[in-house]
RNA sequence: GGGGAGAUACCAAAGUGGCCAACUGGGGCAGACUGUAAAUCUGCUGGCGAAUGCCUUCGUAGGUUCGAAUCCUGCUCUCCCCA
């Protein structure tokens, strides 16, 4: 019988967690989390990790398995999930993956090109160059090292250019030469289910969830992570705003307000990311019966 | 009752005769994005249009002027001070 990976995705706050538990029970499945910030053990409240109760009900993978000091990436996630899946499929025919990190989900579904790891010294070099010469310095370097990519990248986006330059440096050949962009074939069927709500509904939920996080002690959680603020994991909604508050730059109320706004913006970006993916079948989170029916149909088709 | 200040687009706030469909900020909308992705970046934000453009706006009703968000008058409302 065909192995099935159900991918349950949707913007932050839409209500993925609750449904994922229901679906996992219904289809006797375990859950793979595809939320790039729920990976970190120190970040529990601000990332809306499933409750203890939910975690004991259903076996979850990739939840709080890293420290904020660890390096991780979409590519590592692809590797780890693809390595884990055969083991899960040996006992379950259906596995559920749920989360909101579009790039990580794509990495699992379609694969991501093999690109060498960046030499930290190279990264440092270009960070310095950016600081000293600004974005035009980066552009000039890219024009020389990878003229092809130069015509394609967003020349306003320093991170994009730096990334390409780092690769050029460490690999000794153009970044663009690594971009094969070939979809990787998987030996399991993927069913993508998107959860959506009206914008006002979603924003209301996001806002009140932030208030809830604050009540649960987000401030304390953030304060305990202040020393790690430079780690990438902490460059996240819910933490960076509190760091600003700790710095005395903004009031606590302002920080909370910004967390809400930035969460809304994040949700918007997620929606944009998935907008072009025609494989996703969209449902309202209250439509569990329809979702189950759709999964049933798709599973039959896949047989 | 007397005196003063003000009413600008979703909100805040510039503009004080033509360069104004109106600075800027917020909020919002739309988009890009292959290893930092909860990141990073871009555009739009009176209506219609792909666009040159056309139409309706700066409390409200008039007036002055070739021309008004900007000047004058009446009215309505808000705020502050004195009583």
mmCIF file of C-alpha atoms (C1' of nucleotides) in Angstrom:
data_model
loop_
_atom_site.group_PDB
_atom_site.id
_atom_site.type_symbol
_atom_site.label_atom_id
_atom_site.label_comp_id
_atom_site.label_asym_id
_atom_site.label_seq_id
_atom_site.Cartn_x
_atom_site.Cartn_y
_atom_site.Cartn_z
ATOM 1 C CA UNK A 1 0.000 0.000 0.000
ATOM 2 C CA UNK A 2 1.079 3.532 -0.792
ATOM 3 C CA UNK A 3 2.590 5.588 1.941
ATOM 4 C CA UNK A 4 0.940 8.929 2.482
ATOM 5 C CA UNK A 5 2.296 12.135 3.930
ATOM 6 C CA UNK A 6 -0.470 14.519 4.815
ATOM 7 C CA UNK A 7 0.825 18.057 5.015
ATOM 8 C CA UNK A 8 -1.339 20.317 7.107
ATOM 9 C CA UNK A 9 -0.296 23.895 6.636
ATOM 10 C CA UNK A 10 -1.606 27.395 7.235
ATOM 11 C CA UNK A 11 -0.715 30.769 8.664
ATOM 12 C CA UNK A 12 0.246 31.241 12.271
ATOM 13 C CA UNK A 13 -2.734 31.212 14.607
ATOM 14 C CA UNK A 14 -5.157 29.660 12.159
ATOM 15 C CA UNK A 15 -5.664 26.598 14.351
ATOM 16 C CA UNK A 16 -3.406 23.905 12.952
ATOM 17 C CA UNK A 17 -2.456 22.273 16.221
ATOM 18 C CA UNK A 18 -5.912 21.255 17.386
ATOM 19 C CA UNK A 19 -6.895 19.780 14.054
ATOM 20 C CA UNK A 20 -3.593 18.034 13.654
ATOM 21 C CA UNK A 21 -4.256 16.148 16.880
ATOM 22 C CA UNK A 22 -7.727 15.151 15.705
ATOM 23 C CA UNK A 23 -6.426 14.022 12.345
ATOM 24 C CA UNK A 24 -3.539 12.116 13.873
ATOM 25 C CA UNK A 25 -5.935 10.225 16.096
ATOM 26 C CA UNK A 26 -8.346 9.630 13.255
ATOM 27 C CA UNK A 27 -5.668 8.279 10.916
ATOM 28 C CA UNK A 28 -3.545 6.627 13.560
ATOM 29 C CA UNK A 29 -0.582 8.764 12.702
ATOM 30 C CA UNK A 30 2.323 10.499 14.356
ATOM 31 C CA UNK A 31 3.057 14.166 13.781
ATOM 32 C CA UNK A 32 6.067 15.819 12.251
ATOM 33 C CA UNK A 33 6.254 19.471 13.146
ATOM 34 C CA UNK A 34 7.320 21.834 10.408
ATOM 35 C CA UNK A 35 7.537 24.972 12.485
ATOM 36 C CA UNK A 36 11.048 26.278 12.376
ATOM 37 C CA UNK A 37 10.817 27.932 15.770
ATOM 38 C CA UNK A 38 9.142 25.120 17.641
ATOM 39 C CA UNK A 39 12.370 23.209 17.115
ATOM 40 C CA UNK A 40 14.046 25.040 19.951
ATOM 41 C CA UNK A 41 13.769 23.718 23.446
ATOM 42 C CA UNK A 42 14.050 27.131 25.089
ATOM 43 C CA UNK A 43 11.232 28.660 23.072
ATOM 44 C CA UNK A 44 7.983 27.230 24.283
ATOM 45 C CA UNK A 45 5.479 29.958 25.031
ATOM 46 C CA UNK A 46 6.324 32.319 22.208
ATOM 47 C CA UNK A 47 6.151 29.639 19.552
ATOM 48 C CA UNK A 48 2.839 28.150 20.692
ATOM 49 C CA UNK A 49 4.178 24.651 21.045
ATOM 50 C CA UNK A 50 1.424 22.014 21.496
ATOM 51 C CA UNK A 51 0.377 21.443 25.108
ATOM 52 C CA UNK A 52 1.781 18.652 27.262
ATOM 53 C CA UNK A 53 -1.559 16.971 26.954
ATOM 54 C CA UNK A 54 -1.452 17.110 23.178
ATOM 55 C CA UNK A 55 2.140 15.981 23.106
ATOM 56 C CA UNK A 56 1.404 12.924 25.219
ATOM 57 C CA UNK A 57 -1.654 12.009 23.202
ATOM 58 C CA UNK A 58 0.230 11.909 19.919
ATOM 59 C CA UNK A 59 3.884 11.280 19.311
ATOM 60 C CA UNK A 60 5.463 14.435 17.873
ATOM 61 C CA UNK A 61 8.753 14.750 16.037
ATOM 62 C CA UNK A 62 10.928 17.820 15.631
ATOM 63 C CA UNK A 63 9.447 19.651 18.578
ATOM 64 C CA UNK A 64 11.923 21.220 20.985
ATOM 65 C CA UNK A 65 14.821 19.046 19.917
ATOM 66 C CA UNK A 66 17.408 21.776 19.399
ATOM 67 C CA UNK A 67 18.985 24.458 21.507
ATOM 68 C CA UNK A 68 18.816 28.049 20.353
ATOM 69 C CA UNK A 69 22.572 27.845 19.979
ATOM 70 C CA UNK A 70 22.338 25.066 17.423
ATOM 71 C CA UNK A 71 22.528 25.635 13.727
ATOM 72 C CA UNK A 72 19.697 24.265 11.673
ATOM 73 C CA UNK A 73 18.271 24.842 8.224
ATOM 74 C CA UNK A 74 15.631 23.853 5.741
ATOM 75 C CA UNK A 75 18.090 21.515 4.117
ATOM 76 C CA UNK A 76 18.910 19.762 7.366
ATOM 77 C CA UNK A 77 15.212 19.474 7.996
ATOM 78 C CA UNK A 78 14.735 17.813 4.627
ATOM 79 C CA UNK A 79 17.511 15.373 5.396
ATOM 80 C CA UNK A 80 16.199 14.559 8.855
ATOM 81 C CA UNK A 81 12.595 14.138 7.816
ATOM 82 C CA UNK A 82 13.434 12.005 4.798
ATOM 83 C CA UNK A 83 15.570 9.866 7.046
ATOM 84 C CA UNK A 84 12.845 9.527 9.667
ATOM 85 C CA UNK A 85 9.934 8.834 7.354
ATOM 86 C CA UNK A 86 10.788 5.228 6.375
ATOM 87 C CA UNK A 87 10.834 4.323 10.040
ATOM 88 C CA UNK A 88 7.440 5.904 10.582
ATOM 89 C CA UNK A 89 6.022 4.374 7.425
ATOM 90 C CA UNK A 90 7.142 0.938 8.559
ATOM 91 C CA UNK A 91 4.472 1.071 11.241
ATOM 92 C CA UNK A 92 2.013 3.644 9.918
ATOM 93 C CA UNK A 93 0.744 4.080 6.399
ATOM 94 C CA UNK A 94 -0.147 7.698 7.000
ATOM 95 C CA UNK A 95 2.069 10.328 8.564
ATOM 96 C CA UNK A 96 0.992 13.847 9.300
ATOM 97 C CA UNK A 97 3.287 16.822 8.930
ATOM 98 C CA UNK A 98 1.997 20.130 10.176
ATOM 99 C CA UNK A 99 3.475 23.569 10.446
ATOM 100 C CA UNK A 100 3.809 27.009 9.033
ATOM 101 C CA UNK A 101 7.354 27.228 7.732
ATOM 102 C CA UNK A 102 6.818 27.266 3.990
ATOM 103 C CA UNK A 103 10.391 26.788 3.017
ATOM 104 C CA UNK A 104 10.867 23.835 5.321
ATOM 105 C CA UNK A 105 7.716 22.199 4.042
ATOM 106 C CA UNK A 106 8.836 22.690 0.466
ATOM 107 C CA UNK A 107 12.191 21.199 1.281
ATOM 108 C CA UNK A 108 10.482 18.006 2.404
ATOM 109 C CA UNK A 109 7.956 17.920 -0.430
ATOM 110 C CA UNK A 110 10.144 18.949 -3.337
ATOM 111 C CA UNK A 111 13.705 18.775 -2.118
ATOM 112 C CA UNK A 112 16.264 21.491 -2.090
ATOM 113 C CA UNK A 113 19.475 21.681 -4.116
ATOM 114 C CA UNK A 114 22.738 20.504 -2.622
ATOM 115 C CA UNK A 115 24.772 23.502 -1.751
ATOM 116 C CA UNK A 116 27.968 23.338 0.283
ATOM 117 C CA UNK A 117 28.001 24.560 3.854
ATOM 118 C CA UNK A 118 29.154 28.102 4.222
ATOM 119 C CA UNK A 119 32.594 28.804 5.551
ATOM 120 C CA UNK A 120 31.981 31.013 8.583
ATOM 121 C CA UNK A 121 34.966 33.143 7.648
ATOM 122 C CA UNK A 122 33.386 33.879 4.287
ATOM 123 C CA UNK A 123 30.175 34.882 5.966
ATOM 124 C CA UNK A 124 32.074 37.160 8.295
ATOM 125 C CA UNK A 125 33.890 38.713 5.350
ATOM 126 C CA UNK A 126 30.716 39.784 3.638
ATOM 127 C CA UNK A 127 29.005 40.936 6.772
ATOM 128 C CA UNK A 128 31.965 43.225 7.229
ATOM 129 C CA UNK A 129 31.882 44.312 3.626
ATOM 130 C CA UNK A 130 28.210 45.119 3.905
ATOM 131 C CA UNK A 131 28.817 47.118 7.043
ATOM 132 C CA UNK A 132 31.633 49.065 5.466
ATOM 133 C CA UNK A 133 30.509 49.513 1.891
ATOM 134 C CA UNK A 134 26.791 49.039 2.070
ATOM 135 C CA UNK A 135 24.718 47.166 -0.397
ATOM 136 C CA UNK A 136 26.524 48.540 -3.407
ATOM 137 C CA UNK A 137 29.713 46.858 -2.208
ATOM 138 C CA UNK A 138 27.883 43.556 -2.135
ATOM 139 C CA UNK A 139 26.437 44.141 -5.571
ATOM 140 C CA UNK A 140 29.834 44.829 -7.065
ATOM 141 C CA UNK A 141 31.259 41.651 -5.600
ATOM 142 C CA UNK A 142 28.382 39.590 -6.896
ATOM 143 C CA UNK A 143 28.633 41.081 -10.349
ATOM 144 C CA UNK A 144 32.147 39.725 -10.550
ATOM 145 C CA UNK A 145 31.719 36.381 -8.778
ATOM 146 C CA UNK A 146 28.337 35.380 -10.178
ATOM 147 C CA UNK A 147 27.160 37.624 -13.006
ATOM 148 C CA UNK A 148 24.319 35.272 -13.826
ATOM 149 C CA UNK A 149 22.856 35.427 -10.360
ATOM 150 C CA UNK A 150 23.422 39.161 -10.340
ATOM 151 C CA UNK A 151 20.754 39.524 -12.988
ATOM 152 C CA UNK A 152 18.265 37.448 -11.012
ATOM 153 C CA UNK A 153 18.592 38.333 -7.340
ATOM 154 C CA UNK A 154 16.780 41.070 -5.574
ATOM 155 C CA UNK A 155 19.575 43.605 -5.517
ATOM 156 C CA UNK A 156 17.916 45.411 -2.640
ATOM 157 C CA UNK A 157 18.085 42.413 -0.393
ATOM 158 C CA UNK A 158 21.434 42.225 1.404
ATOM 159 C CA UNK A 159 20.784 38.774 2.834
ATOM 160 C CA UNK A 160 20.193 37.289 -0.575
ATOM 161 C CA UNK A 161 23.334 38.774 -2.023
ATOM 162 C CA UNK A 162 25.441 37.834 0.972
ATOM 163 C CA UNK A 163 24.222 34.290 0.842
ATOM 164 C CA UNK A 164 25.200 33.977 -2.806
ATOM 165 C CA UNK A 165 28.580 35.536 -2.167
ATOM 166 C CA UNK A 166 29.330 33.238 0.738
ATOM 167 C CA UNK A 167 28.699 30.244 -1.437
ATOM 168 C CA UNK A 168 30.778 31.581 -4.282
ATOM 169 C CA UNK A 169 33.621 32.079 -1.845
ATOM 170 C CA UNK A 170 33.490 28.732 -0.101
ATOM 171 C CA UNK A 171 32.811 26.680 -3.199
ATOM 172 C CA UNK A 172 35.035 28.532 -5.594
ATOM 173 C CA UNK A 173 32.315 28.559 -8.226
ATOM 174 C CA UNK A 174 29.188 30.620 -8.794
ATOM 175 C CA UNK A 175 26.254 30.193 -6.494
ATOM 176 C CA UNK A 176 23.918 29.954 -9.466
ATOM 177 C CA UNK A 177 25.743 26.845 -10.661
ATOM 178 C CA UNK A 178 24.312 24.980 -7.687
ATOM 179 C CA UNK A 179 20.744 25.868 -8.444
ATOM 180 C CA UNK A 180 19.436 22.883 -10.351
ATOM 181 C CA UNK A 181 15.892 23.447 -9.189
ATOM 182 C CA UNK A 182 14.911 19.917 -9.953
ATOM 183 C CA UNK A 183 11.972 18.547 -8.027
ATOM 184 C CA UNK A 184 13.036 15.541 -6.044
ATOM 185 C CA UNK A 185 10.876 12.459 -6.448
ATOM 186 C CA UNK A 186 9.538 11.013 -3.224
ATOM 187 C CA UNK A 187 8.455 7.443 -2.692
ATOM 188 C CA UNK A 188 5.350 8.506 -0.823
ATOM 189 C CA UNK A 189 2.234 10.423 -1.788
ATOM 190 C CA UNK A 190 1.825 13.955 -0.531
ATOM 191 C CA UNK A 191 -1.559 15.423 0.252
ATOM 192 C CA UNK A 192 -1.464 19.110 1.032
ATOM 193 C CA UNK A 193 -4.208 20.605 3.123
ATOM 194 C CA UNK A 194 -4.294 24.308 3.830
ATOM 195 C CA UNK A 195 -6.205 25.940 6.635
ATOM 196 C CA UNK A 196 -7.619 29.380 6.069
ATOM 197 C CA UNK A 197 -9.863 31.890 7.780
ATOM 198 C CA UNK A 198 -11.075 35.323 6.852
ATOM 199 C CA UNK A 199 -8.467 37.923 7.543
ATOM 200 C CA UNK A 200 -10.425 39.519 10.384
ATOM 201 C CA UNK A 201 -11.003 36.147 12.012
ATOM 202 C CA UNK A 202 -7.328 35.261 11.730
ATOM 203 C CA UNK A 203 -6.129 38.603 13.041
ATOM 204 C CA UNK A 204 -8.483 38.447 15.962
ATOM 205 C CA UNK A 205 -7.120 35.039 16.877
ATOM 206 C CA UNK A 206 -3.537 36.165 16.489
ATOM 207 C CA UNK A 207 -4.083 39.190 18.705
ATOM 208 C CA UNK A 208 -5.725 37.260 21.469
ATOM 209 C CA UNK A 209 -3.178 34.496 21.287
ATOM 210 C CA UNK A 210 -0.419 37.028 21.887
ATOM 211 C CA UNK A 211 -2.277 38.277 24.965
ATOM 212 C CA UNK A 212 -2.483 34.694 26.110
ATOM 213 C CA UNK A 213 1.241 34.166 25.615
ATOM 214 C CA UNK A 214 1.970 37.218 27.701
ATOM 215 C CA UNK A 215 -0.250 35.873 30.461
ATOM 216 C CA UNK A 216 1.557 32.566 30.315
ATOM 217 C CA UNK A 217 4.867 34.302 30.887
ATOM 218 C CA UNK A 218 6.338 35.178 27.531
ATOM 219 C CA UNK A 219 8.200 38.097 29.075
ATOM 220 C CA UNK A 220 9.994 35.783 31.481
ATOM 221 C CA UNK A 221 10.788 33.319 28.717
ATOM 222 C CA UNK A 222 12.243 36.093 26.599
ATOM 223 C CA UNK A 223 14.221 37.509 29.512
ATOM 224 C CA UNK A 224 15.852 34.157 30.087
ATOM 225 C CA UNK A 225 16.975 34.163 26.482
ATOM 226 C CA UNK A 226 18.321 37.681 26.449
ATOM 227 C CA UNK A 227 21.895 36.423 26.407
ATOM 228 C CA UNK A 228 21.200 34.529 23.220
ATOM 229 C CA UNK A 229 19.593 37.416 21.426
ATOM 230 C CA UNK A 230 22.158 37.321 18.685
ATOM 231 C CA UNK A 231 21.376 33.749 17.805
ATOM 232 C CA UNK A 232 19.259 33.399 14.728
ATOM 233 C CA UNK A 233 16.584 31.469 16.551
ATOM 234 C CA UNK A 234 15.852 34.515 18.650
ATOM 235 C CA UNK A 235 15.370 36.732 15.661
ATOM 236 C CA UNK A 236 11.731 35.797 15.979
ATOM 237 C CA UNK A 237 8.436 37.458 16.575
ATOM 238 C CA UNK A 238 7.657 37.531 20.264
ATOM 239 C CA UNK A 239 11.256 37.688 21.407
ATOM 240 C CA UNK A 240 12.954 40.500 19.510
ATOM 241 C CA UNK A 241 10.182 42.891 20.573
ATOM 242 C CA UNK A 242 10.679 42.001 24.215
ATOM 243 C CA UNK A 243 14.419 42.513 23.835
ATOM 244 C CA UNK A 244 13.683 46.044 22.685
ATOM 245 C CA UNK A 245 11.593 46.504 25.802
ATOM 246 C CA UNK A 246 14.395 45.159 28.004
ATOM 247 C CA UNK A 247 16.702 47.658 26.325
ATOM 248 C CA UNK A 248 14.350 50.403 27.434
ATOM 249 C CA UNK A 249 13.702 51.425 23.854
ATOM 250 C CA UNK A 250 9.964 50.788 23.949
ATOM 251 C CA UNK A 251 7.303 50.254 26.585
ATOM 252 C CA UNK A 252 6.001 46.835 27.426
ATOM 253 C CA UNK A 253 2.630 47.699 25.921
ATOM 254 C CA UNK A 254 4.345 48.804 22.755
ATOM 255 C CA UNK A 255 6.267 45.538 22.621
ATOM 256 C CA UNK A 256 3.084 43.534 22.918
ATOM 257 C CA UNK A 257 1.425 45.637 20.256
ATOM 258 C CA UNK A 258 4.385 45.066 17.945
ATOM 259 C CA UNK A 259 4.317 41.341 18.569
ATOM 260 C CA UNK A 260 0.725 41.338 17.413
ATOM 261 C CA UNK A 261 1.460 43.392 14.346
ATOM 262 C CA UNK A 262 4.511 41.365 13.388
ATOM 263 C CA UNK A 263 2.589 38.139 13.848
ATOM 264 C CA UNK A 264 -0.085 39.477 11.517
ATOM 265 C CA UNK A 265 2.530 40.395 8.958
ATOM 266 C CA UNK A 266 4.141 37.011 9.279
ATOM 267 C CA UNK A 267 0.788 35.363 8.670
ATOM 268 C CA UNK A 268 0.342 37.509 5.591
ATOM 269 C CA UNK A 269 3.718 36.417 4.233
ATOM 270 C CA UNK A 270 2.858 32.798 4.837
ATOM 271 C CA UNK A 271 -0.376 33.202 2.911
ATOM 272 C CA UNK A 272 1.516 34.794 0.035
ATOM 273 C CA UNK A 273 4.034 31.956 0.020
ATOM 274 C CA UNK A 274 1.339 29.311 -0.401
ATOM 275 C CA UNK A 275 -0.749 31.350 -2.763
ATOM 276 C CA UNK A 276 0.980 29.957 -5.810
ATOM 277 C CA UNK A 277 0.933 26.322 -4.730
ATOM 278 C CA UNK A 278 -1.877 24.718 -6.693
ATOM 279 C CA UNK A 279 -1.506 21.389 -4.888
ATOM 280 C CA UNK A 280 -2.989 22.783 -1.709
ATOM 281 C CA UNK A 281 -6.626 22.128 -1.003
ATOM 282 C CA UNK A 282 -7.952 24.803 1.329
ATOM 283 C CA UNK A 283 -10.408 24.354 4.194
ATOM 284 C CA UNK A 284 -11.757 26.308 7.120
ATOM 285 C CA UNK A 285 -10.466 24.804 10.397
ATOM 286 C CA UNK A 286 -14.051 24.145 11.464
ATOM 287 C CA UNK A 287 -14.562 21.839 8.509
ATOM 288 C CA UNK A 288 -12.990 18.748 10.018
ATOM 289 C CA UNK A 289 -15.526 16.364 8.424
ATOM 290 C CA UNK A 290 -14.811 17.773 4.968
ATOM 291 C CA UNK A 291 -11.098 17.534 5.555
ATOM 292 C CA UNK A 292 -11.388 13.927 6.624
ATOM 293 C CA UNK A 293 -13.533 13.164 3.626
ATOM 294 C CA UNK A 294 -11.038 14.813 1.303
ATOM 295 C CA UNK A 295 -8.189 12.857 2.839
ATOM 296 C CA UNK A 296 -10.165 9.651 2.449
ATOM 297 C CA UNK A 297 -10.775 10.334 -1.231
ATOM 298 C CA UNK A 298 -7.169 11.257 -1.866
ATOM 299 C CA UNK A 299 -5.924 8.172 -0.066
ATOM 300 C CA UNK A 300 -8.139 5.964 -2.199
ATOM 301 C CA UNK A 301 -6.903 7.652 -5.334
ATOM 302 C CA UNK A 302 -3.328 7.078 -4.271
ATOM 303 C CA UNK A 303 -3.794 3.340 -3.826
ATOM 304 C "C1'" G B 1 -22.339 83.896 28.769
ATOM 305 C "C1'" G B 2 -17.163 85.795 27.131
ATOM 306 C "C1'" G B 3 -12.352 84.669 24.723
ATOM 307 C "C1'" G B 4 -9.174 81.403 21.916
ATOM 308 C "C1'" A B 5 -7.821 77.018 18.855
ATOM 309 C "C1'" G B 6 -9.239 73.571 15.411
ATOM 310 C "C1'" A B 7 -12.096 70.416 11.719
ATOM 311 C "C1'" U B 8 -7.355 67.090 5.873
ATOM 312 C "C1'" A B 9 -7.850 60.295 3.116
ATOM 313 C "C1'" C B 10 -8.724 53.961 7.618
ATOM 314 C "C1'" C B 11 -5.878 56.556 11.970
ATOM 315 C "C1'" A B 12 -2.271 60.273 13.263
ATOM 316 C "C1'" A B 13 -0.279 64.400 11.012
ATOM 317 C "C1'" A B 14 2.059 68.010 7.144
ATOM 318 C "C1'" G B 15 0.458 71.361 3.584
ATOM 319 C "C1'" U B 16 -1.585 77.711 4.116
ATOM 320 C "C1'" G B 17 -3.344 80.516 -3.781
ATOM 321 C "C1'" G B 18 -1.099 77.024 -9.029
ATOM 322 C "C1'" C B 19 4.730 72.260 -8.572
ATOM 323 C "C1'" C B 20 -1.774 68.706 -4.507
ATOM 324 C "C1'" A B 21 -5.164 63.115 -5.408
ATOM 325 C "C1'" A B 22 -2.453 65.951 -1.318
ATOM 326 C "C1'" C B 23 4.597 65.132 2.538
ATOM 327 C "C1'" U B 24 5.376 61.728 6.449
ATOM 328 C "C1'" G B 25 4.348 57.938 10.092
ATOM 329 C "C1'" G B 26 1.025 54.121 11.681
ATOM 330 C "C1'" G B 27 -2.373 50.549 10.132
ATOM 331 C "C1'" G B 28 -3.754 47.779 5.850
ATOM 332 C "C1'" C B 29 -3.344 45.396 0.905
ATOM 333 C "C1'" A B 30 -0.396 42.951 -2.764
ATOM 334 C "C1'" G B 31 4.061 40.579 -4.084
ATOM 335 C "C1'" A B 32 9.320 38.369 -4.183
ATOM 336 C "C1'" C B 33 12.073 34.755 -1.915
ATOM 337 C "C1'" U B 34 16.681 27.390 -2.550
ATOM 338 C "C1'" G B 35 20.430 26.775 4.118
ATOM 339 C "C1'" U B 36 19.448 33.165 9.051
ATOM 340 C "C1'" A B 37 13.012 31.979 6.179
ATOM 341 C "C1'" A B 38 8.708 33.661 12.701
ATOM 342 C "C1'" A B 39 14.210 35.946 8.487
ATOM 343 C "C1'" U B 40 15.112 39.399 4.457
ATOM 344 C "C1'" C B 41 13.322 42.476 0.544
ATOM 345 C "C1'" U B 42 9.746 45.233 -2.958
ATOM 346 C "C1'" G B 43 5.333 47.803 -4.622
ATOM 347 C "C1'" C B 44 0.548 49.907 -3.580
ATOM 348 C "C1'" U B 45 -2.882 52.409 -0.250
ATOM 349 C "C1'" G B 46 -9.769 58.245 -2.977
ATOM 350 C "C1'" G B 47 -12.673 55.721 -7.393
ATOM 351 C "C1'" C B 48 -12.337 53.594 -12.540
ATOM 352 C "C1'" G B 49 -8.344 51.927 -15.929
ATOM 353 C "C1'" A B 50 -3.090 47.860 -18.470
ATOM 354 C "C1'" A B 51 -1.781 52.914 -19.316
ATOM 355 C "C1'" U B 52 -1.229 58.415 -21.300
ATOM 356 C "C1'" G B 53 -5.686 59.541 -18.405
ATOM 357 C "C1'" C B 54 -10.573 60.530 -16.538
ATOM 358 C "C1'" C B 55 -13.839 61.318 -12.306
ATOM 359 C "C1'" U B 56 -14.978 62.666 -7.013
ATOM 360 C "C1'" U B 57 -12.156 64.643 -2.375
ATOM 361 C "C1'" C B 58 -9.312 68.414 2.532
ATOM 362 C "C1'" G B 59 -16.449 69.622 8.250
ATOM 363 C "C1'" U B 60 -20.633 72.154 5.464
ATOM 364 C "C1'" A B 61 -23.114 76.036 2.264
ATOM 365 C "C1'" G B 62 -21.899 80.032 -0.430
ATOM 366 C "C1'" G B 63 -18.279 83.805 -2.260
ATOM 367 C "C1'" U B 64 -13.471 85.973 -4.224
ATOM 368 C "C1'" U B 65 -10.003 84.348 -8.163
ATOM 369 C "C1'" C B 66 -7.925 82.496 -14.662
ATOM 370 C "C1'" G B 67 -7.029 78.952 -10.513
ATOM 371 C "C1'" A B 68 -8.615 77.352 -3.484
ATOM 372 C "C1'" A B 69 -7.187 72.106 1.123
ATOM 373 C "C1'" U B 70 -5.039 77.004 1.232
ATOM 374 C "C1'" C B 71 -8.340 83.804 1.076
ATOM 375 C "C1'" C B 72 -13.584 85.818 2.707
ATOM 376 C "C1'" U B 73 -18.696 84.949 4.876
ATOM 377 C "C1'" G B 74 -22.644 82.001 7.108
ATOM 378 C "C1'" C B 75 -23.660 77.366 9.445
ATOM 379 C "C1'" U B 76 -22.436 72.690 12.159
ATOM 380 C "C1'" C B 77 -19.239 70.172 15.337
ATOM 381 C "C1'" U B 78 -14.792 69.481 18.639
ATOM 382 C "C1'" C B 79 -11.282 71.250 22.109
ATOM 383 C "C1'" C B 80 -9.067 74.834 25.597
ATOM 384 C "C1'" C B 81 -9.278 79.166 28.852
ATOM 385 C "C1'" C B 82 -12.279 82.726 31.641
ATOM 386 C "C1'" A B 83 -17.188 83.194 33.948
#
